[in-house]
Short mmCIF file of C-alpha atoms in Angstrom, two decimals:
data_model
loop_
_atom_site.label_atom_id
_atom_site.label_comp_id
_atom_site.label_asym_id
_atom_site.label_seq_id
_atom_site.Cartn_x
_atom_site.Cartn_y
_atom_site.Cartn_z
CA MET A 117 -35.49 14.59 43.35
CA ILE A 118 -35.27 18.15 44.65
CA THR A 119 -36.79 21.40 43.61
CA ILE A 120 -34.80 24.56 42.96
CA ILE A 121 -35.66 27.99 41.66
CA TYR A 122 -33.82 28.79 38.38
CA ASN A 123 -34.20 32.36 37.09
CA GLY A 124 -37.61 32.63 38.90
CA ALA A 125 -39.08 29.21 37.77
CA GLU A 126 -39.22 26.05 39.77
CA ARG A 127 -37.21 23.16 38.33
CA THR A 128 -37.07 19.56 39.57
CA ILE A 129 -33.59 18.05 39.36
CA THR A 130 -31.74 14.99 40.67
CA ALA A 131 -30.56 15.29 44.26
CA GLU A 132 -26.79 15.73 44.78
CA THR A 133 -26.35 17.53 41.43
CA ASN A 134 -23.59 20.14 41.65
CA LEU A 135 -23.81 23.60 39.98
CA ALA A 136 -21.31 22.70 37.29
CA GLU A 137 -23.27 19.64 36.34
CA TYR A 138 -26.53 21.54 36.21
CA LEU A 139 -25.07 24.26 34.01
CA ALA A 140 -23.62 21.63 31.70
CA SER A 141 -27.16 20.02 31.39
CA LEU A 142 -28.37 23.46 30.18
CA ASN A 143 -25.49 23.91 27.79
CA LEU A 144 -24.35 26.88 29.97
CA ALA A 145 -20.94 25.57 31.08
CA ARG A 146 -19.01 28.19 29.08
CA PRO A 147 -17.27 31.50 29.57
CA GLY A 148 -19.63 34.49 29.64
CA VAL A 149 -22.08 32.93 32.11
CA ALA A 150 -22.41 34.45 35.55
CA VAL A 151 -24.18 32.49 38.38
CA GLU A 152 -25.67 33.76 41.58
CA TYR A 153 -26.36 30.97 44.09
CA ASN A 154 -28.59 31.88 47.03
CA GLY A 155 -27.64 35.50 46.66
CA THR A 156 -23.88 34.93 46.25
CA VAL A 157 -21.96 35.19 42.94
CA ILE A 158 -19.94 31.97 42.47
CA PRO A 159 -16.66 32.00 40.56
CA ARG A 160 -16.25 29.39 37.83
CA SER A 161 -13.62 27.64 39.90
CA GLY A 162 -16.26 26.99 42.62
CA LEU A 163 -19.08 25.63 40.53
CA ALA A 164 -18.35 21.95 41.18
CA GLU A 165 -18.07 22.52 44.84
CA CYS A 166 -21.76 23.88 45.13
CA VAL A 167 -24.09 20.90 45.56
CA LEU A 168 -27.69 21.94 44.88
CA ARG A 169 -30.17 21.44 47.71
CA ASP A 170 -33.98 21.61 47.82
CA GLY A 171 -35.15 25.22 47.76
CA ASP A 172 -31.85 26.72 46.44
CA ARG A 173 -32.25 29.78 44.23
CA LEU A 174 -30.18 30.35 41.06
CA GLU A 175 -29.96 33.39 38.88
CA VAL A 176 -27.94 32.67 35.71
CA VAL A 177 -27.12 35.39 33.06
CA THR A 178 -25.23 35.24 29.86
CA LEU A 179 -22.99 38.23 29.12
CA VAL A 180 -23.32 39.64 25.66
CA GLY A 181 -21.06 42.32 24.12
CA GLY A 182 -22.31 44.87 21.75
CA GLY A 183 -21.70 48.28 20.51
#
């Protein structure tokens, strides 16, 4: 198990989880979700390549349209 920081809160997750898997576990693997991984915005095409490590920081936002 490892500890990451997700939107400012500590979360314990299984080691070797990639970013795509983690977002899917939160029901956030969909369009309109932006992810910052250790200060870098990650495109959707790169989510599966980012393996989460102990101490990583994630900021995840959901884009909402309105008028």
